[in-house]
Coordinates of C-alpha atoms in Angstrom, one line a residue:
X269 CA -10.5 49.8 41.2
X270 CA -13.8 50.5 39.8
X271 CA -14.7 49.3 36.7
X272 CA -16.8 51.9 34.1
X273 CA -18.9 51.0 31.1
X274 CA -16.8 52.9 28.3
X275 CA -19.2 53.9 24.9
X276 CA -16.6 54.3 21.9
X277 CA -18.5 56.0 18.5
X278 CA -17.4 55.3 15.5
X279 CA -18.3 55.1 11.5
X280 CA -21.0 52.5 10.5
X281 CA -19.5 49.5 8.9
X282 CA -16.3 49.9 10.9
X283 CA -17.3 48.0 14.3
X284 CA -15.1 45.8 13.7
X285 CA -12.0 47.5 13.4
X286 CA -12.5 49.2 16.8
X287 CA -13.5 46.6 18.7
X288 CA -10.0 44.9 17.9
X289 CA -8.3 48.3 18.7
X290 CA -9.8 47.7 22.1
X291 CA -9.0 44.4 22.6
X292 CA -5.4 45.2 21.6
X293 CA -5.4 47.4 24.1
X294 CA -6.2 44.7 26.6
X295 CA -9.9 45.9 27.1
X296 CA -13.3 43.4 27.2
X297 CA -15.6 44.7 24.8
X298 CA -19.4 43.6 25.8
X299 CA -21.4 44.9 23.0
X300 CA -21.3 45.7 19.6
X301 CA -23.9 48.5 17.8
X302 CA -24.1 50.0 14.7
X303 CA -21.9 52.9 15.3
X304 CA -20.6 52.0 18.9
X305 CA -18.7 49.6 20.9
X306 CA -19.0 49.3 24.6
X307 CA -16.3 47.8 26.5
X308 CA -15.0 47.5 30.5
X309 CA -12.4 49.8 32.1
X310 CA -11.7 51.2 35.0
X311 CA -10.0 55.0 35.1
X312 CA -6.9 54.3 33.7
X313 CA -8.6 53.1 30.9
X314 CA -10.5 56.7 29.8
X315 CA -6.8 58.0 29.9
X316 CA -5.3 55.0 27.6
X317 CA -8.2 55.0 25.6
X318 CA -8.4 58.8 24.5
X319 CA -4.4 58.7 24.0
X320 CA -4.0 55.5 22.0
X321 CA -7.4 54.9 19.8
X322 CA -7.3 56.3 16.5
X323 CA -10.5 55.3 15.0
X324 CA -12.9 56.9 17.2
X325 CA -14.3 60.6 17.8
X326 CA -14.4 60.0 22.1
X327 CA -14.5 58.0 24.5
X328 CA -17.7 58.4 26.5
X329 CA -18.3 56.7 30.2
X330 CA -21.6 55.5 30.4
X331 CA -23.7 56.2 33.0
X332 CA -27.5 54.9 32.6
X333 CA -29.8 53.0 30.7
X334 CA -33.3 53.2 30.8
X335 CA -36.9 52.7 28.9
X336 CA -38.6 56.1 28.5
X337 CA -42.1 57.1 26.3
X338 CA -43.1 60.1 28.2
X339 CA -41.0 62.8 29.1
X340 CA -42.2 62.2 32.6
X341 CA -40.5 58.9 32.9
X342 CA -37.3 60.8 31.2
X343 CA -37.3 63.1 34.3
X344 CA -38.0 60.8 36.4
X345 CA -35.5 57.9 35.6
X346 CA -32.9 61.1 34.8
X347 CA -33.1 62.1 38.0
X348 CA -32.7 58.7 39.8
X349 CA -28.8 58.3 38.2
X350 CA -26.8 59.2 41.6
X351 CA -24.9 62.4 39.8
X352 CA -23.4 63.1 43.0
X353 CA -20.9 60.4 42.2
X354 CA -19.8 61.8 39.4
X355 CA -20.1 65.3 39.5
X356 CA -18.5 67.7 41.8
X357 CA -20.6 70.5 43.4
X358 CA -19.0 73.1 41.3
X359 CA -19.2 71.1 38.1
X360 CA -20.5 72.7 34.7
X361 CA -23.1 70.3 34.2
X362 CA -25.0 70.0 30.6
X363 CA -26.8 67.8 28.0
X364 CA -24.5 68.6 25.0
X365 CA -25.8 66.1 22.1
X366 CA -29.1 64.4 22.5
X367 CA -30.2 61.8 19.2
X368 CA -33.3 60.0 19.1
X369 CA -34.2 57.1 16.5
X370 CA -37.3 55.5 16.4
X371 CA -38.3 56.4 19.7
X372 CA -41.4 58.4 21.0
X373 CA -39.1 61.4 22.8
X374 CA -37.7 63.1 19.6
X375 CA -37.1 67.0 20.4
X376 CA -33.9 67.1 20.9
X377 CA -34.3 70.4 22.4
X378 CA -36.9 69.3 25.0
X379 CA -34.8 66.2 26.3
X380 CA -31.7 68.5 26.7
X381 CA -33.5 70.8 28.9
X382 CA -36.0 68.3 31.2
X383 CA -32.7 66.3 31.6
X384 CA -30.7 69.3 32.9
X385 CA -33.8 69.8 35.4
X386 CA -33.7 66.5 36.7
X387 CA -30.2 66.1 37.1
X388 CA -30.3 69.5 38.9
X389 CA -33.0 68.0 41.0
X390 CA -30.7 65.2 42.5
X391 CA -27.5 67.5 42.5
X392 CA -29.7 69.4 45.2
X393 CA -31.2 67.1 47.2
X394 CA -27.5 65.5 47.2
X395 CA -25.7 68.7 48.0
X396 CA -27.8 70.4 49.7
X397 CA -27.7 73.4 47.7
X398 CA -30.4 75.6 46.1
X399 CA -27.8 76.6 43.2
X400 CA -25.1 75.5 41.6
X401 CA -22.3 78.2 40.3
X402 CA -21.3 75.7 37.7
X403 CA -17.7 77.4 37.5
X404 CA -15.9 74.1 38.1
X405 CA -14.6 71.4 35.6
X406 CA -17.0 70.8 32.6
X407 CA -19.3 67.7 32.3
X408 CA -20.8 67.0 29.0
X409 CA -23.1 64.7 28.2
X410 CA -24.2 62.6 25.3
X411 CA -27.8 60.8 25.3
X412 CA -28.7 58.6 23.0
X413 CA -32.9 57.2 22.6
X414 CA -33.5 54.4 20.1
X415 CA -36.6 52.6 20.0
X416 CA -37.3 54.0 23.5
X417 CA -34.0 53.0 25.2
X418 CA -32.2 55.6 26.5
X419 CA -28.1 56.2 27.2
X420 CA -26.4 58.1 29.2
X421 CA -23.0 59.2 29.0
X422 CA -20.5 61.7 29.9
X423 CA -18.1 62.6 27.3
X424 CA -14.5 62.3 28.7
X425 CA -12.7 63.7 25.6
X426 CA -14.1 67.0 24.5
X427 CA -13.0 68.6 21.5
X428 CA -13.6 65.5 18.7
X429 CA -10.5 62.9 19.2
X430 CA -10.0 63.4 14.9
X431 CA -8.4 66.4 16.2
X432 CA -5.1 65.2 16.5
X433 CA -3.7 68.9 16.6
X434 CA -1.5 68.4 13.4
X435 CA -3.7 69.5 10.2
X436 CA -3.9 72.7 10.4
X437 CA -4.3 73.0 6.9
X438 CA -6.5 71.1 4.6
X439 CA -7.5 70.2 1.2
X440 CA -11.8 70.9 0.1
X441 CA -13.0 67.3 0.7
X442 CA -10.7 65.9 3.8
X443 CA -11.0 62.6 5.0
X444 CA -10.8 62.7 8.7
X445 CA -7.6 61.5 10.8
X446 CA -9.5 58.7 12.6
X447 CA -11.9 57.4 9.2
X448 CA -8.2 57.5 7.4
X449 CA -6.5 56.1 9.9
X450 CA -9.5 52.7 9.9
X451 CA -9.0 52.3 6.4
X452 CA -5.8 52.2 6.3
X453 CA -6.3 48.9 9.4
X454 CA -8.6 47.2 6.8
X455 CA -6.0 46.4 4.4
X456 CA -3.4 44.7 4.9
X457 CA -0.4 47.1 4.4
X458 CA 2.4 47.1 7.1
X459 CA 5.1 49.5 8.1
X460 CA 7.8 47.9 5.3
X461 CA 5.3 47.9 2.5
X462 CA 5.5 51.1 -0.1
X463 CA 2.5 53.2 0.1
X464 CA 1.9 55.8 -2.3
X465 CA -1.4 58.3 -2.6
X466 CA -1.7 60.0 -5.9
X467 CA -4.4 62.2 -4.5
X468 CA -2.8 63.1 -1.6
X469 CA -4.6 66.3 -0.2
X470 CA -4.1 67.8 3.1
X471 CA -1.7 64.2 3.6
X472 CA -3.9 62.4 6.3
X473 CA -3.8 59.0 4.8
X474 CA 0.3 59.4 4.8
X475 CA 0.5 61.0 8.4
X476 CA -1.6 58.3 9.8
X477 CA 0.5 55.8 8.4
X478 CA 3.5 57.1 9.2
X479 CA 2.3 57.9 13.1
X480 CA 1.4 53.9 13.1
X481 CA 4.8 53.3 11.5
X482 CA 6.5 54.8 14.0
X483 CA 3.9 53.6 16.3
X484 CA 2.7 57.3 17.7
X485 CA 0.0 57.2 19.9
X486 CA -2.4 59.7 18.4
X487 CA -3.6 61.5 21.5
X488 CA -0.2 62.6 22.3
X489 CA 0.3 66.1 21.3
X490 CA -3.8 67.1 22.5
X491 CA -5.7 67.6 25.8
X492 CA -8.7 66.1 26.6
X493 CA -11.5 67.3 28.8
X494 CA -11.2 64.5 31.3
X495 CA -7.8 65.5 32.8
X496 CA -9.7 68.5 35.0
X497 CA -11.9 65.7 36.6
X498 CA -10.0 65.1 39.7
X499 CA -12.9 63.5 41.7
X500 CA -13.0 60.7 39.2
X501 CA -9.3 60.0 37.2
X502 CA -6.7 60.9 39.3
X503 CA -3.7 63.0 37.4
X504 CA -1.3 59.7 38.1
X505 CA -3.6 57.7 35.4
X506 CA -2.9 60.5 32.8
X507 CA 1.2 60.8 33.4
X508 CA 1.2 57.1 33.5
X509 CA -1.1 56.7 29.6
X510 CA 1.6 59.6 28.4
X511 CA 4.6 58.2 29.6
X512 CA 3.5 54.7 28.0
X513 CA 2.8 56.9 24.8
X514 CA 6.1 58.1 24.6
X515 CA 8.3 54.9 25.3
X516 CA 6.6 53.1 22.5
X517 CA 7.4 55.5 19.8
X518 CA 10.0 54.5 17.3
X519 CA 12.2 56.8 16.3
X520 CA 14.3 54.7 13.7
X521 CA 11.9 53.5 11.6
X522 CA 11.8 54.7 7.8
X523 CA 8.8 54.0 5.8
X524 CA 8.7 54.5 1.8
X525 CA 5.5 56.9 2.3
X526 CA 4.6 58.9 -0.8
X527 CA 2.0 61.3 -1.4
X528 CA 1.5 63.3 -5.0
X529 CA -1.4 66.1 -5.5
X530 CA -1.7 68.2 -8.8
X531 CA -2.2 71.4 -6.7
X532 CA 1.3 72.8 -5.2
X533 CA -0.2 74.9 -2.7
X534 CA -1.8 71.8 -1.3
X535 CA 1.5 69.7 -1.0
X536 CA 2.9 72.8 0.7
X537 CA 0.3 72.3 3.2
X538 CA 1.0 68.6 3.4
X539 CA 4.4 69.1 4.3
X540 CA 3.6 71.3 7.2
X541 CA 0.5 68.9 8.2
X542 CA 3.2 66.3 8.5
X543 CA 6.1 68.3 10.0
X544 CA 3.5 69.7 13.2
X545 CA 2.8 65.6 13.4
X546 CA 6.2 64.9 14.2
X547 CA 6.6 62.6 10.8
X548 CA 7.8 65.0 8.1
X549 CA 11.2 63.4 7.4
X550 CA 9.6 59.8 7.3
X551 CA 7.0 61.5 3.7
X552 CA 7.9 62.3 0.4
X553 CA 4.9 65.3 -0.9
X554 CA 5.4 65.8 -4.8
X555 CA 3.3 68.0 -6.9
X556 CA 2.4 65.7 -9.6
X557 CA -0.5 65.0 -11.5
X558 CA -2.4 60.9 -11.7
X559 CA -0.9 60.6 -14.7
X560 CA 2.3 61.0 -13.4
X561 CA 1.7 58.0 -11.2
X562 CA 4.6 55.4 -11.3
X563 CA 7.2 53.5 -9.4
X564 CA 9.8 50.8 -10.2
X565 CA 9.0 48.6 -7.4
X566 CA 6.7 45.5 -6.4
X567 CA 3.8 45.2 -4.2
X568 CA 3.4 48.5 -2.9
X569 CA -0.2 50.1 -1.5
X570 CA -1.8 52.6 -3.2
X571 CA -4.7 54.2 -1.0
X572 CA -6.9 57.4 -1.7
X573 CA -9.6 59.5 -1.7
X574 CA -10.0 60.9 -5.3
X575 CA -12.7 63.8 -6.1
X576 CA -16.1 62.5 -6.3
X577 CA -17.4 65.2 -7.6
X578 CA -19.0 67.3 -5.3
X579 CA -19.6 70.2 -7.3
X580 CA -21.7 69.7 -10.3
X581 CA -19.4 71.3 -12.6
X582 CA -16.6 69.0 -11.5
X583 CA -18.8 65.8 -12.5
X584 CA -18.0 65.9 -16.3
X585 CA -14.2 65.5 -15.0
X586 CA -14.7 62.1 -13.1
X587 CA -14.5 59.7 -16.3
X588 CA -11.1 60.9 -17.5
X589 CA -9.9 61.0 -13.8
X590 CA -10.7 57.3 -12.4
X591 CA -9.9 55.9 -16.4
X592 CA -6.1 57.5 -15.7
X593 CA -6.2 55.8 -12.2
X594 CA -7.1 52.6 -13.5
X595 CA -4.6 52.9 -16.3
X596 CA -1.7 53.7 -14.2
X597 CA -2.3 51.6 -11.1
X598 CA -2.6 48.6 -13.9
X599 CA 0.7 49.4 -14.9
X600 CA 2.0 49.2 -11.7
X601 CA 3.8 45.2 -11.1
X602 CA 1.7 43.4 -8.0
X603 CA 0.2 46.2 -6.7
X604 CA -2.8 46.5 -4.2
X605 CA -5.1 49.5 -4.5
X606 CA -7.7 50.8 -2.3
X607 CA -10.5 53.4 -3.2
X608 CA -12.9 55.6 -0.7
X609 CA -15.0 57.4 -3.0
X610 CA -18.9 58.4 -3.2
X611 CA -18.4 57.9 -7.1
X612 CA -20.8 55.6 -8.4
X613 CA -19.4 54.7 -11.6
X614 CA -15.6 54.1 -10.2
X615 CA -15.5 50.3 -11.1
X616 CA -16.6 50.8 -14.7
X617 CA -13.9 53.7 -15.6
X618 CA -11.0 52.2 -13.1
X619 CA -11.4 49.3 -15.9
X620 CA -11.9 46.5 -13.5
X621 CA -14.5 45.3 -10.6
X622 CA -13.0 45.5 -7.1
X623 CA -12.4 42.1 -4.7
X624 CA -13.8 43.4 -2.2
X625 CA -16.3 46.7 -1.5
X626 CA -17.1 47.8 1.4
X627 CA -20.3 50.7 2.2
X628 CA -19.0 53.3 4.8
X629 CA -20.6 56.9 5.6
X630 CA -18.7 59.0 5.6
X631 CA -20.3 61.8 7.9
X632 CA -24.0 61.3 6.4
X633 CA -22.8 60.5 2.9
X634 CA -22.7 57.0 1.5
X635 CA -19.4 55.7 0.1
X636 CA -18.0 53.2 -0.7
X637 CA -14.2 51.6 -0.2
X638 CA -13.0 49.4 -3.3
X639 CA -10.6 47.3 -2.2
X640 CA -8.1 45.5 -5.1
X641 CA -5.9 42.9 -4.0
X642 CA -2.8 42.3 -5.5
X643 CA -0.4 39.2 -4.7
X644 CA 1.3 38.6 -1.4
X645 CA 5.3 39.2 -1.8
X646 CA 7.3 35.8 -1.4
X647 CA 7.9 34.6 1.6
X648 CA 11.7 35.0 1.2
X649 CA 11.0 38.1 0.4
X650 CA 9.0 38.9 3.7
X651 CA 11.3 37.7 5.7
X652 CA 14.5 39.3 4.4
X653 CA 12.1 42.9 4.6
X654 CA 11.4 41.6 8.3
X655 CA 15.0 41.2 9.1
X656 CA 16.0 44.6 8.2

């Protein structure tokens, strides 16, 4: 079977932790960019990939690199890709995104619409057509130019892969199923570890926890754009990456997954967040405020995304707020806590400096991920949570 080059975007400063979702997935990854990963695959693997990934946006097939300066060697170098392989006749063909960086092409606006000509041109010639109705499956693509280099990629997922079609509620500052769901892979909490968010929200962190728990593929319960290409993925690829999906799930699990969130009407929508994700009975929402925060047990996980304020008037709020987050998670016994927060001052009013801390954007907004590590549970202890 042919093989593809397959583009995966993601957040900068968390290459790593989608290059090993790939290679769990049994995928060669052949480069590694600030933002991307590139791997091998052939067309079972745009299904797998857009069903089982949860830390990137799409999954986008890559279809030509090339050096362009002028927007003559764009047209020209556009229009020598063989299209005809990929699109149909009746395909809806159309530069969606184009970014440049450092490079001498920078209207976005311009590239879009001398690509569109060129790949027209070909589609033509190839054809044998004067027009194109375009009323067939859709055919997006994404070019990227840095430093003069030039992409090309088709995007095989569509609507953003963060949609995982369960939050339709949310709370003023979300943190996106797929950045969630790579923070939570950079510590080292497992499925029989407590976890506990004291600034819960709309309940991403929790849902994406308890999906990996119970080992839910997060593409399950979505369509992706892809699955009307018949010329290129045929339907048997798609059943197959679904019916993988649903054997692996595990229904018997029962993670201690708490999430707490001074605003009722937010846990409300928490619980419903959960119960359209298929993990509302494995979550305990309580309206509670951080001061609240508490628990009788040892090494638990506490991960969140408190207010940074965003608003200026809810600035003057922030030293009370991460000073009764530092005072409570230090009277926790053993715990770990991790942090995501654009709050500059967060290690001086938690009360201590973090182990580790990690820069991530966030969308364009720098923040940064505090990690505090707490002691490993005894080994004895492991293993007798492992045998359960």
């Amino acid at each position: 079977m042919e093989k593809f080059e397959l583009i995966v975007p993601c957040h900068f400063g968390l290459e790593a932790v989608m290059k090993k979702e790939i290679t769990n997935l049994g995928y060669e990854v052949s480069r590694v960019e600030d933002g991307r990963v590139t791997f091998l695959g052939d067309a079972g693997a745009v299904c797998r990939t857009n069903v089982f990934l949860r830390t990137t946006e799409r999954v986008l097939l890559k279809v030509g690199e090339f050096r362009a300066e002028t927007f003559e060697e764009l047209f020209q170098a556009t229009r020598a890709i063989p299209w005809e392989k990929y699109f149909p006749k009746d395909a809806k063909f159309w530069v969606a995104k184009a970014s440049s960086i450092k490079s001498r092409l920078f209207s976005p606006s311009d590239i879009q619409s001398i690509m569109k000509k060129a790949m027209a041109e070909r589609m033509k010639k190839a054809y044998g057509l004067s027009w194109f109705p375009e009323d067939g499956a859709a055919y997006p693509l994404r070019v990227f130019l840095y430093k003069d280099m030039v992409t090309v990629a088709i995007d095989t997922s569509g609507e953003s892969l963060h949609k995982r079609g369960y939050r339709t509620l949310t709370s003023k500052a979300p943190i996106t199923e797929t950045l969630a769901a790579a923070l939570l892979m950079l510590t080292p909490w497992k499925k029989d570890r407590i976890l506990v968010d004291p600034f819960c929200g709309s309940g991403t962190f929790l849902i994406e926890a308890a999906m990996m728990a119970a080992n839910m593929a997060p593409g399950m319960n979505r369509e992706f754009l892809a699955e009307e290409w018949r010329n290129l993925i045929p339907r048997k690829y798609w059943y197959a990456a679904m019916d993988e999906a649903n054997a692996l799930v595990d229904h018997t699990v029962q993670p201690d997954l708490q999430g707490y969130d001074i605003d009722g009407d937010i846990i409300r929508a928490a619980r419903a967040n959960a119960r359209a994700a298929g993990v509302g009975d494995m979550i305990h929402f309580q309206q509670r405020p951080v001061s609240g925060l508490s628990h009788p047990k040892k090494y638990g996980f506490l991960i969140t995304n408190p207010p940074y304020g965003e608003r200026l008037e809810d600035k003057k709020n922030l030293p009370e707020l991460y000073r009764t987050l530092g005072e409570r998670f230090a009277a926790l016994d053993s715990w770990s806590a991790y942090v995501i927060t654009a709050y500059e001052d967060m290690e001086k009013h938690f009360g201590r400096k973090a182990d580790k801390n990690r820069k991530i954007y966030n969308g364009m907004m720098k923040t940064y991920f505090y990690q505090f590590q707490g002691p490993k549970p005894p080994a004895r202890e492991r293993r007798e949570k492992g045998n359960e």
